[in-house]
Short mmCIF file of C-alpha atoms in Angstrom, two decimals:
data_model
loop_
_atom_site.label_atom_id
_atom_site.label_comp_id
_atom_site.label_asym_id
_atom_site.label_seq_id
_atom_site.Cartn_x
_atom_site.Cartn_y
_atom_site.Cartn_z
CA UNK A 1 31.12 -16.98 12.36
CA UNK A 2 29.12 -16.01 15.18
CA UNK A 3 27.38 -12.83 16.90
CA UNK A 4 28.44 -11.29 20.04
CA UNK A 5 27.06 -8.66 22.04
CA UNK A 6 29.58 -6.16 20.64
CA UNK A 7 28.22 -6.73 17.17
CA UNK A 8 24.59 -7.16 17.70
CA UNK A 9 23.60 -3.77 18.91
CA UNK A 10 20.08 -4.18 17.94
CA UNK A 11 18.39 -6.21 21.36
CA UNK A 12 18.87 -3.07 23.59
CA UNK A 13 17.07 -0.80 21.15
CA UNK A 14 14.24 -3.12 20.78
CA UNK A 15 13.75 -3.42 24.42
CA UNK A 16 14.20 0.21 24.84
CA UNK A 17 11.26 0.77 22.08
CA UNK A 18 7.84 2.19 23.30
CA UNK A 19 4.54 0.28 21.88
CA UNK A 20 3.87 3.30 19.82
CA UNK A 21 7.30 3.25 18.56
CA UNK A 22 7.21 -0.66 17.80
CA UNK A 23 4.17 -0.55 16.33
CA UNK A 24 4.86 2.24 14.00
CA UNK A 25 7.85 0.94 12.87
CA UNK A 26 6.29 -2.35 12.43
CA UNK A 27 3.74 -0.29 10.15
CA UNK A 28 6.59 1.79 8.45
CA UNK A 29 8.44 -1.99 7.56
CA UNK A 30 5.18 -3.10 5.82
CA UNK A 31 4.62 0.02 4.22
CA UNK A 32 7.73 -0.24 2.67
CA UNK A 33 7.73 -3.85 1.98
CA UNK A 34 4.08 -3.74 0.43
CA UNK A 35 5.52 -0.85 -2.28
CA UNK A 36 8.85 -2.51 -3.16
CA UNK A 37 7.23 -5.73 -3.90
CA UNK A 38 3.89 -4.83 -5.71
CA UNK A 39 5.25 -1.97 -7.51
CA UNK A 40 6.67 -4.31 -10.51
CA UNK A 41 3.74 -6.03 -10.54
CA UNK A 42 1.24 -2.85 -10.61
CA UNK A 43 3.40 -1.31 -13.07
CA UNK A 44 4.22 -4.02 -15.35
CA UNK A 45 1.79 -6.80 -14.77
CA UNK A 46 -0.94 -4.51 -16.21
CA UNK A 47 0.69 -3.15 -19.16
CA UNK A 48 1.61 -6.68 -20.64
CA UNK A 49 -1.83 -7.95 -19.86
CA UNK A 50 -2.93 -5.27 -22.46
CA UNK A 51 -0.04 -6.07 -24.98
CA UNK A 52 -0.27 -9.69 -24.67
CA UNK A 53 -2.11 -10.03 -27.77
CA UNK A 54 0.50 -8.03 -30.13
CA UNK A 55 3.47 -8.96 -27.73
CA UNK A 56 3.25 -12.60 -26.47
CA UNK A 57 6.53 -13.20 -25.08
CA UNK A 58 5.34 -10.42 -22.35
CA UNK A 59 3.95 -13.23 -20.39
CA UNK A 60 7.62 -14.01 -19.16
CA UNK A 61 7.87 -10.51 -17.70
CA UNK A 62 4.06 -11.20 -15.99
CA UNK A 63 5.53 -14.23 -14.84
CA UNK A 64 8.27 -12.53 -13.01
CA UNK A 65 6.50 -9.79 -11.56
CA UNK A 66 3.60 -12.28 -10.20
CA UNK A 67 6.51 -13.70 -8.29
CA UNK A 68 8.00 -10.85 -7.09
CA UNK A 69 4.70 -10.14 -5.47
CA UNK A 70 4.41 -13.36 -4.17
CA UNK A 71 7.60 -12.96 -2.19
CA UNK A 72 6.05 -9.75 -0.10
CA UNK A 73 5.96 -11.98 3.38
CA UNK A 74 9.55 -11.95 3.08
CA UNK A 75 10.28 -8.32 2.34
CA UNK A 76 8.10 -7.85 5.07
CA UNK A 77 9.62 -9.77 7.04
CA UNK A 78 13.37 -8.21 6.06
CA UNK A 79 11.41 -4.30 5.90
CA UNK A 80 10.48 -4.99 9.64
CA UNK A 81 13.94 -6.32 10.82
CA UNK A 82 15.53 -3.51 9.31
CA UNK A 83 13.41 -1.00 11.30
CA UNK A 84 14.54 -2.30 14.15
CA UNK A 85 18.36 -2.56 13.25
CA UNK A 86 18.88 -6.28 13.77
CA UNK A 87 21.82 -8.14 12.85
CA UNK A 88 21.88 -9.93 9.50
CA UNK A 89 21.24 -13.54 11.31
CA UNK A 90 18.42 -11.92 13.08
CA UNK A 91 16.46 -10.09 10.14
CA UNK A 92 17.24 -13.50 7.76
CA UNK A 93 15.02 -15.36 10.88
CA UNK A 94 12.39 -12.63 10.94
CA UNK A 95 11.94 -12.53 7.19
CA UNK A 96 11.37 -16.68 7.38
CA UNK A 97 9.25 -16.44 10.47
CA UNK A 98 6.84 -14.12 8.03
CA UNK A 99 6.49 -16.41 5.05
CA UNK A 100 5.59 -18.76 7.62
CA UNK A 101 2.71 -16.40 8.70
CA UNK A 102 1.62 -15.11 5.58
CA UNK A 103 0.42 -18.30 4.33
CA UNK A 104 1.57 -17.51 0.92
CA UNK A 105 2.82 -20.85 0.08
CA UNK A 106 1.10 -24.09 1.34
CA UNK A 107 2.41 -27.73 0.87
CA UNK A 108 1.34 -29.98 -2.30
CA UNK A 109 0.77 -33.52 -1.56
CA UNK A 110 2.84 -34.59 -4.35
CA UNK A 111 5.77 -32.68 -2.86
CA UNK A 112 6.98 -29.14 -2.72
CA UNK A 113 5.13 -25.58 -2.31
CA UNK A 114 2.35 -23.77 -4.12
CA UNK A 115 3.16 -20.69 -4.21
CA UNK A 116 0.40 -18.28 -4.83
CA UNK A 117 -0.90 -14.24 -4.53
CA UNK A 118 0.57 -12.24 -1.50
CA UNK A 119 -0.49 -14.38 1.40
CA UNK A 120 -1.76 -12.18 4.35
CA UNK A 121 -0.56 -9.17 4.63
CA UNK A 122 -1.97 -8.51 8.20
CA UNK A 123 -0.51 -12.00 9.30
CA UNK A 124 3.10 -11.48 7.68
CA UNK A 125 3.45 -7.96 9.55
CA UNK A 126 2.16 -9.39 13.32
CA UNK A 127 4.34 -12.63 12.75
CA UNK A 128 7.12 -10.11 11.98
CA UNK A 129 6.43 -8.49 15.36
CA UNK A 130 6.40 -11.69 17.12
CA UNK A 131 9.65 -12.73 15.67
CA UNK A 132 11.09 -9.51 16.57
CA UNK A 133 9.78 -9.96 20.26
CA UNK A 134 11.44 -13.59 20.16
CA UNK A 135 14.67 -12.24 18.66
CA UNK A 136 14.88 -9.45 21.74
CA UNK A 137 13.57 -12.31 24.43
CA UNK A 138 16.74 -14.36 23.31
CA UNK A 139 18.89 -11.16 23.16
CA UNK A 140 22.45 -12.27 23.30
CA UNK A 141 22.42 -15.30 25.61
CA UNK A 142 22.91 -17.96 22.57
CA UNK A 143 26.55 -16.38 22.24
CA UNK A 144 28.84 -18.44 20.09
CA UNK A 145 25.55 -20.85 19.14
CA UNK A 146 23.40 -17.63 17.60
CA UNK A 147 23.54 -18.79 13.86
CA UNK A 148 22.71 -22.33 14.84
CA UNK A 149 19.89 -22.09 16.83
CA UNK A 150 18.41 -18.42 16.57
CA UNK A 151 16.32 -19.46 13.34
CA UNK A 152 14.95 -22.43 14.31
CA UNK A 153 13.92 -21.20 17.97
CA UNK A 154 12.30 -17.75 15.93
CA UNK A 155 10.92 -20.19 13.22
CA UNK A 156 9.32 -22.35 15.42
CA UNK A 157 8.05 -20.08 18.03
CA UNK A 158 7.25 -16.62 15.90
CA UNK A 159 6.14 -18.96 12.97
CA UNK A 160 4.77 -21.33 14.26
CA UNK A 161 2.57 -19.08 15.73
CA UNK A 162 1.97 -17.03 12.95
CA UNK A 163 0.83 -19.71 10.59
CA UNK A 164 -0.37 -22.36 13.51
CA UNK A 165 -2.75 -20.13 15.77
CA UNK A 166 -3.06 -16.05 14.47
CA UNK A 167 -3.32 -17.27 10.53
CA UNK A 168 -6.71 -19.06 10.42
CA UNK A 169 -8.26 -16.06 12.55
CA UNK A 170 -7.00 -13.01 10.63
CA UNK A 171 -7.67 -14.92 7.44
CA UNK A 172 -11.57 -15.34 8.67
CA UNK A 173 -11.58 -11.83 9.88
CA UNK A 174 -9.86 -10.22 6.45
CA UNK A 175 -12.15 -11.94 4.57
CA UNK A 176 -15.08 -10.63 6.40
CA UNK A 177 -14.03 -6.97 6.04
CA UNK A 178 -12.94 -7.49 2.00
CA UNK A 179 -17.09 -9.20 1.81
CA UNK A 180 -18.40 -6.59 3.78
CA UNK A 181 -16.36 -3.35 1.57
CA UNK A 182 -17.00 -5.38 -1.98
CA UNK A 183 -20.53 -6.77 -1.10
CA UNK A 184 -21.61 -2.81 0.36
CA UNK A 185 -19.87 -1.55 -2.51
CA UNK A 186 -22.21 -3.89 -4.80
CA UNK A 187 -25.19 -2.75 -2.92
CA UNK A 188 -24.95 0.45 -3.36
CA UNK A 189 -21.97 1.16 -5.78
CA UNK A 190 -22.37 5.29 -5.78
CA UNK A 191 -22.37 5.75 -2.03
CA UNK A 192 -19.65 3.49 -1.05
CA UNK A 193 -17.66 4.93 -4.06
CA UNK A 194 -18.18 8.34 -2.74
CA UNK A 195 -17.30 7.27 1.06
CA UNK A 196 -13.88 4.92 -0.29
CA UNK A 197 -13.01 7.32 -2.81
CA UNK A 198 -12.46 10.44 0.10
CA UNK A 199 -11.56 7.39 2.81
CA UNK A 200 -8.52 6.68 0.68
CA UNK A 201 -7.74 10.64 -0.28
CA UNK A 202 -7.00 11.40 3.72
CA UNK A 203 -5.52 8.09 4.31
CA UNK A 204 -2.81 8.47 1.29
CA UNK A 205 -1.31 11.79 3.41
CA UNK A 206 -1.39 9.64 6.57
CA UNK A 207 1.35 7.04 7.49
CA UNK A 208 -1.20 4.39 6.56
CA UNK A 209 -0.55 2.57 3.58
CA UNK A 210 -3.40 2.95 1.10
CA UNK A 211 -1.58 0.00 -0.93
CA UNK A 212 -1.51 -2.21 2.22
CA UNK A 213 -4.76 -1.98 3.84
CA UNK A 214 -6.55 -2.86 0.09
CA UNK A 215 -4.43 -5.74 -0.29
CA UNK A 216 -4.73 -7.06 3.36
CA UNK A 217 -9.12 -6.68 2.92
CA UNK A 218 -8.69 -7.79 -0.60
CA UNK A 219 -10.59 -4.69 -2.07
CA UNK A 220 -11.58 -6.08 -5.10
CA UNK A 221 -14.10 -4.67 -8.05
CA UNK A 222 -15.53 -1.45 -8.28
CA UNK A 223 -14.40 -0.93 -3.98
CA UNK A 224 -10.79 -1.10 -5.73
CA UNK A 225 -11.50 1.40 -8.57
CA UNK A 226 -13.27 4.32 -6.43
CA UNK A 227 -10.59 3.82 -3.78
CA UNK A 228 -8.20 4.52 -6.41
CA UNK A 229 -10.04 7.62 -7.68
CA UNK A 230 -9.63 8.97 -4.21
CA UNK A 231 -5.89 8.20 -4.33
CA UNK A 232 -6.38 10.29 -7.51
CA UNK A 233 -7.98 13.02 -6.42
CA UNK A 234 -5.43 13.73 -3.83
CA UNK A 235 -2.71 13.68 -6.24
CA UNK A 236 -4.20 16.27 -8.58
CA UNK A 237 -6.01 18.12 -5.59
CA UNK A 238 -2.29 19.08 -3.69
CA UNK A 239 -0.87 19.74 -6.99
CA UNK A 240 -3.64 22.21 -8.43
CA UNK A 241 -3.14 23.41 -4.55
CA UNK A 242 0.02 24.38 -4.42
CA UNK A 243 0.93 25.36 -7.85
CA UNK A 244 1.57 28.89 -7.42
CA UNK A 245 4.32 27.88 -4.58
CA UNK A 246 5.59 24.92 -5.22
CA UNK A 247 6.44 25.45 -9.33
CA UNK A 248 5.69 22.60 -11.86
CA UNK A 249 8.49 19.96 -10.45
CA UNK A 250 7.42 20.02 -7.15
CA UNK A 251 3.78 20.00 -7.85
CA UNK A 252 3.62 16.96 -10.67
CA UNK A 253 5.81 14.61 -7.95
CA UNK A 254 2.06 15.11 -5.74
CA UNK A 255 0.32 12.97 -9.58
CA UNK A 256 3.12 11.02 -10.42
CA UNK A 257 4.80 9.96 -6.93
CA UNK A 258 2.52 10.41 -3.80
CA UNK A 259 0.65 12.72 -2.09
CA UNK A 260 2.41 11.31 0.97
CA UNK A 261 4.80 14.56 0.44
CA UNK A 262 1.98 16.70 1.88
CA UNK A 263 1.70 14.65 4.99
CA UNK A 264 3.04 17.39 7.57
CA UNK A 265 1.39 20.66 6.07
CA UNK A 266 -2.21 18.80 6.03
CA UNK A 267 -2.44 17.08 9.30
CA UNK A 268 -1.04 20.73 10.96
CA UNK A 269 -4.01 22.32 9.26
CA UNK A 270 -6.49 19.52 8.50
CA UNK A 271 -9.01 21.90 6.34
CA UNK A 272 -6.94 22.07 3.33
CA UNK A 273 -7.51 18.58 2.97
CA UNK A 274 -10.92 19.83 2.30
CA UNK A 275 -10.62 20.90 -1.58
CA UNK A 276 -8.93 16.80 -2.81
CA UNK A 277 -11.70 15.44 -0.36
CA UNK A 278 -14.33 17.49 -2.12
CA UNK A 279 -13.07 16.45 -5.54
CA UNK A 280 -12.41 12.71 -4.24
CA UNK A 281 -16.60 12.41 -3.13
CA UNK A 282 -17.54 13.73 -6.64
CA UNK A 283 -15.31 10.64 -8.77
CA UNK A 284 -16.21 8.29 -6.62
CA UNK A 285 -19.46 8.25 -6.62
CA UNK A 286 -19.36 8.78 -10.64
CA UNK A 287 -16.95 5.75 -10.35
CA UNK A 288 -19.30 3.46 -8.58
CA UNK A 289 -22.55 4.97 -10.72
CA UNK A 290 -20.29 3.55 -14.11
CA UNK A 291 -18.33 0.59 -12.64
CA UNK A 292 -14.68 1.76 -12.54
CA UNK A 293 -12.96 -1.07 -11.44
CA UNK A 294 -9.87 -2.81 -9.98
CA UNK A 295 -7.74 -5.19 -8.27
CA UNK A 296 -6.09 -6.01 -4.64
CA UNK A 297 -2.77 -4.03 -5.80
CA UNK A 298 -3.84 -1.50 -7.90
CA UNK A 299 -6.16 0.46 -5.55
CA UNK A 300 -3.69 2.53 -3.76
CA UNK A 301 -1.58 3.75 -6.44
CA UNK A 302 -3.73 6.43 -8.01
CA UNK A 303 -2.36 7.47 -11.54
CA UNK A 304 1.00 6.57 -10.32
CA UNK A 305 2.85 4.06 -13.43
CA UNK A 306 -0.75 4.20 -14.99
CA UNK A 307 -1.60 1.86 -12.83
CA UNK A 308 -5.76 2.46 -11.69
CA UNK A 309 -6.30 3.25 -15.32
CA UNK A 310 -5.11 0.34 -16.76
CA UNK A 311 -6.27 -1.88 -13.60
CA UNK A 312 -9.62 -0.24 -14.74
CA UNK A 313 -9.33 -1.09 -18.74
CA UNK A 314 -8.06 -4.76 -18.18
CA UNK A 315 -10.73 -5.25 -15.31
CA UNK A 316 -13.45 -8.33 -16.58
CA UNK A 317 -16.44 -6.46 -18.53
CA UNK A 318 -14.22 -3.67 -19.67
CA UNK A 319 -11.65 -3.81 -22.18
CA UNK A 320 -10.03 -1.46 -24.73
CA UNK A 321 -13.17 -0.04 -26.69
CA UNK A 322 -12.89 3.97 -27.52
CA UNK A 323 -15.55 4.23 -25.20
CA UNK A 324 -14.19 3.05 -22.04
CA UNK A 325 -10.77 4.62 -22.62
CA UNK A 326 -12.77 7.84 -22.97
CA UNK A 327 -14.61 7.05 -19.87
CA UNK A 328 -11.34 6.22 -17.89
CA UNK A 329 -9.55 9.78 -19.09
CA UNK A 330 -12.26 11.97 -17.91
CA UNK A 331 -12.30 9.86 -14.40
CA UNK A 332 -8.72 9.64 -13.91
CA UNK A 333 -7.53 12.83 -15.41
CA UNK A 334 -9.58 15.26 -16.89
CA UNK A 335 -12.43 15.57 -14.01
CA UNK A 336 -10.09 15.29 -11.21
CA UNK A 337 -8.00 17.73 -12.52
CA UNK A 338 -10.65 20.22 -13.14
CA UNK A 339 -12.65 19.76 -9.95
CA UNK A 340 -9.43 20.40 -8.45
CA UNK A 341 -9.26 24.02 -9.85
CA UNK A 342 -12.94 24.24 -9.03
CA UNK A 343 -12.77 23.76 -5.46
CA UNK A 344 -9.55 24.85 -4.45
CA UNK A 345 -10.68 28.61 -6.04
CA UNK A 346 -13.88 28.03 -3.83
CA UNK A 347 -12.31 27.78 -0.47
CA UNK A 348 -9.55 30.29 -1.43
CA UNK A 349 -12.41 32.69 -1.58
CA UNK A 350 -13.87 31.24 1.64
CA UNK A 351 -10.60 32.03 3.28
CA UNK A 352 -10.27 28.51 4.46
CA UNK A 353 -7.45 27.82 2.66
CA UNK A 354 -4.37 29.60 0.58
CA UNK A 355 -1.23 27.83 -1.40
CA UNK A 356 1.30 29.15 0.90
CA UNK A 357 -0.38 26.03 3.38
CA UNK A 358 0.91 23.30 0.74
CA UNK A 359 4.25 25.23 0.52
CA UNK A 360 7.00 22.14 0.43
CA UNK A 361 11.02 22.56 0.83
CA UNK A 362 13.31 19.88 0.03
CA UNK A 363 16.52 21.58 0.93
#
């Protein structure tokens, strides 16, 4: 069973693609890819940390999750492919091509792979891109040979590549930026929690993945937990926002979802992103002045699954006291939520802003 050009409609619209367009669907892929695999993990992985001492067996269900996170070069790989409508032989070579890149597993002397974390996410999308370019380079002109040599000529060009030559220097240069956000955020915990914390509130109603760029800089610490109150403050800012328009459905899906949904209404009117950035400055610098903290994955997610709350609770030098759950419920729920009302009333008065601006239809 081979491709033909009949069945393999995919080369012409990759060649037809602007760079904007290619990149952005290279971006959408890893978007996607980064949520479908690190979801399980944020959402589970967490919880069963915390019931691991009444509920043992629950490291089976860590166990899986880890993995499934682990296997995000390939999604990404796959996520990518898909964007670009390639054939099944061609997305299967892409998706390889980005394990390759992503540097997730590495050899053991004894035989086999390690397998370990994420690998880089940075690396895993550009190897992606390369394999893509490869695939629409080759096109159809392998005919009746396509499943025997279209992998090995994408593997070995595209991935070895990826892992060979762009690895070692995004590696070096995503380190730098996760030392540079973690140390600064050390240094001076309360302004770079304020600056993260409304950083992450505009970029979580952009295309950007918020989940993405903290796992490719390996935002880690109390960088991780005040980007996560910003993802926060969004949530509850659009919902307290739009309320009166949007009824109670429409409005929780801005806490419990993403704030994504307000994407088009805020970037046509950029100052009513104004009240959640407002609200987003005020719990993050509280959440770098008391060391709310968190991990690669969580910081992204907001209150979404629980997951920057209980990122924060199972985070080293926390833990389950009365104290630091009461600490974690004002930051994560009750302050945002009430510095919501606060500010969105203010610049209502101002004139700056009204509900009808975070009016959203489904239909």
């Amino acid at each position: 069973m081979a491709d033909s050009p009949s069945a393999a409609p995919a080369t012409p619209a990759v060649y037809a693609t602007s760079v904007g367009d290619f990149t952005l669907k290279v971006l959408n892929g890893i978007s996607i890819a980064v949520v479908v695999s690190l979801v399980p993990q944020a959402l589970l992985g967490e919880l069963f940390k915390a019931l691991l001492p009444v509920f043992p067996q629950g490291i089976n269900i860590i166990n899986m999750v880890s993995f499934t996170a682990s296997m995000m070069p390939l999604i990404i790989g796959v996520m990518v492919a898909m964007q670009f409508k390639l054939t099944p032989i061609q997305t299967a070579a892409v998706g390889i091509a980005a394990i390759l890149g992503s540097g997730v597993a590495t050899a053991d002397p004894e035989g086999g792979f390690h397998v370990q974390g994420t690998g880089l996410v940075i690396n895993s999308g550009l190897t992606a891109a390369m394999a893509v370019g490869v695939v629409a380079v080759i096109g159809h002109r392998l005919k009746n040979y396509t499943i025997l040599l279209l992998s090995m000529i994408v593997v070995l060009v595209a991935g070895g590549i990826g892992s060979m030559v762009t690895y070692p220097a995004v590696k070096v240069l995503t380190q730098w930026l996760g030392s540079i956000v973690n140390g600064a955020t050390g240094f001076q915990p309360v302004l770079m929690g304020l600056v993260l914390a409304v950083l992450f509130s505009v970029m979580i109603v952009s295309p950007i993945s918020t989940v993405g760029i903290a796992t490719a800089i390996f935002m880690e610490g109390v960088s991780s937990g005040t980007a996560n109150l910003g993802v926060t403050a969004a949530g509850f800012g659009l919902m307290v926002a739009g309320w009166k328009v949007n009824g109670f459905g429409t409005s929780i899906l801005h806490v419990l979802g993403s704030p994504k949904v307000q994407m088009a209404n805020l970037w046509s009117r950029p100052v009513t992103m104004l009240p959640m950035m407002c609200t987003a400055a005020v719990v993050g610098a509280l959440g770098g002045l008391l060391g709310i903290s968190g991990t690669p994955i969580s910081a992204g997610f907001g209150v979404s699954g629980l997951m920057g709350p209980l990122a924060a609770l199972n985070y080293e030098g926390w833990g389950w006291s009365a104290a630091n759950i009461a600490i974690v419920a004002v930051l994560f729920f009750v302050l945002p939520l009430v510095l919501s009302i606060v500010f969105s009333k203010i610049f209502e008065k101002i004139g700056w802003v009204r509900p009808e601006n975070y009016k959203l239809d489904f239909e």
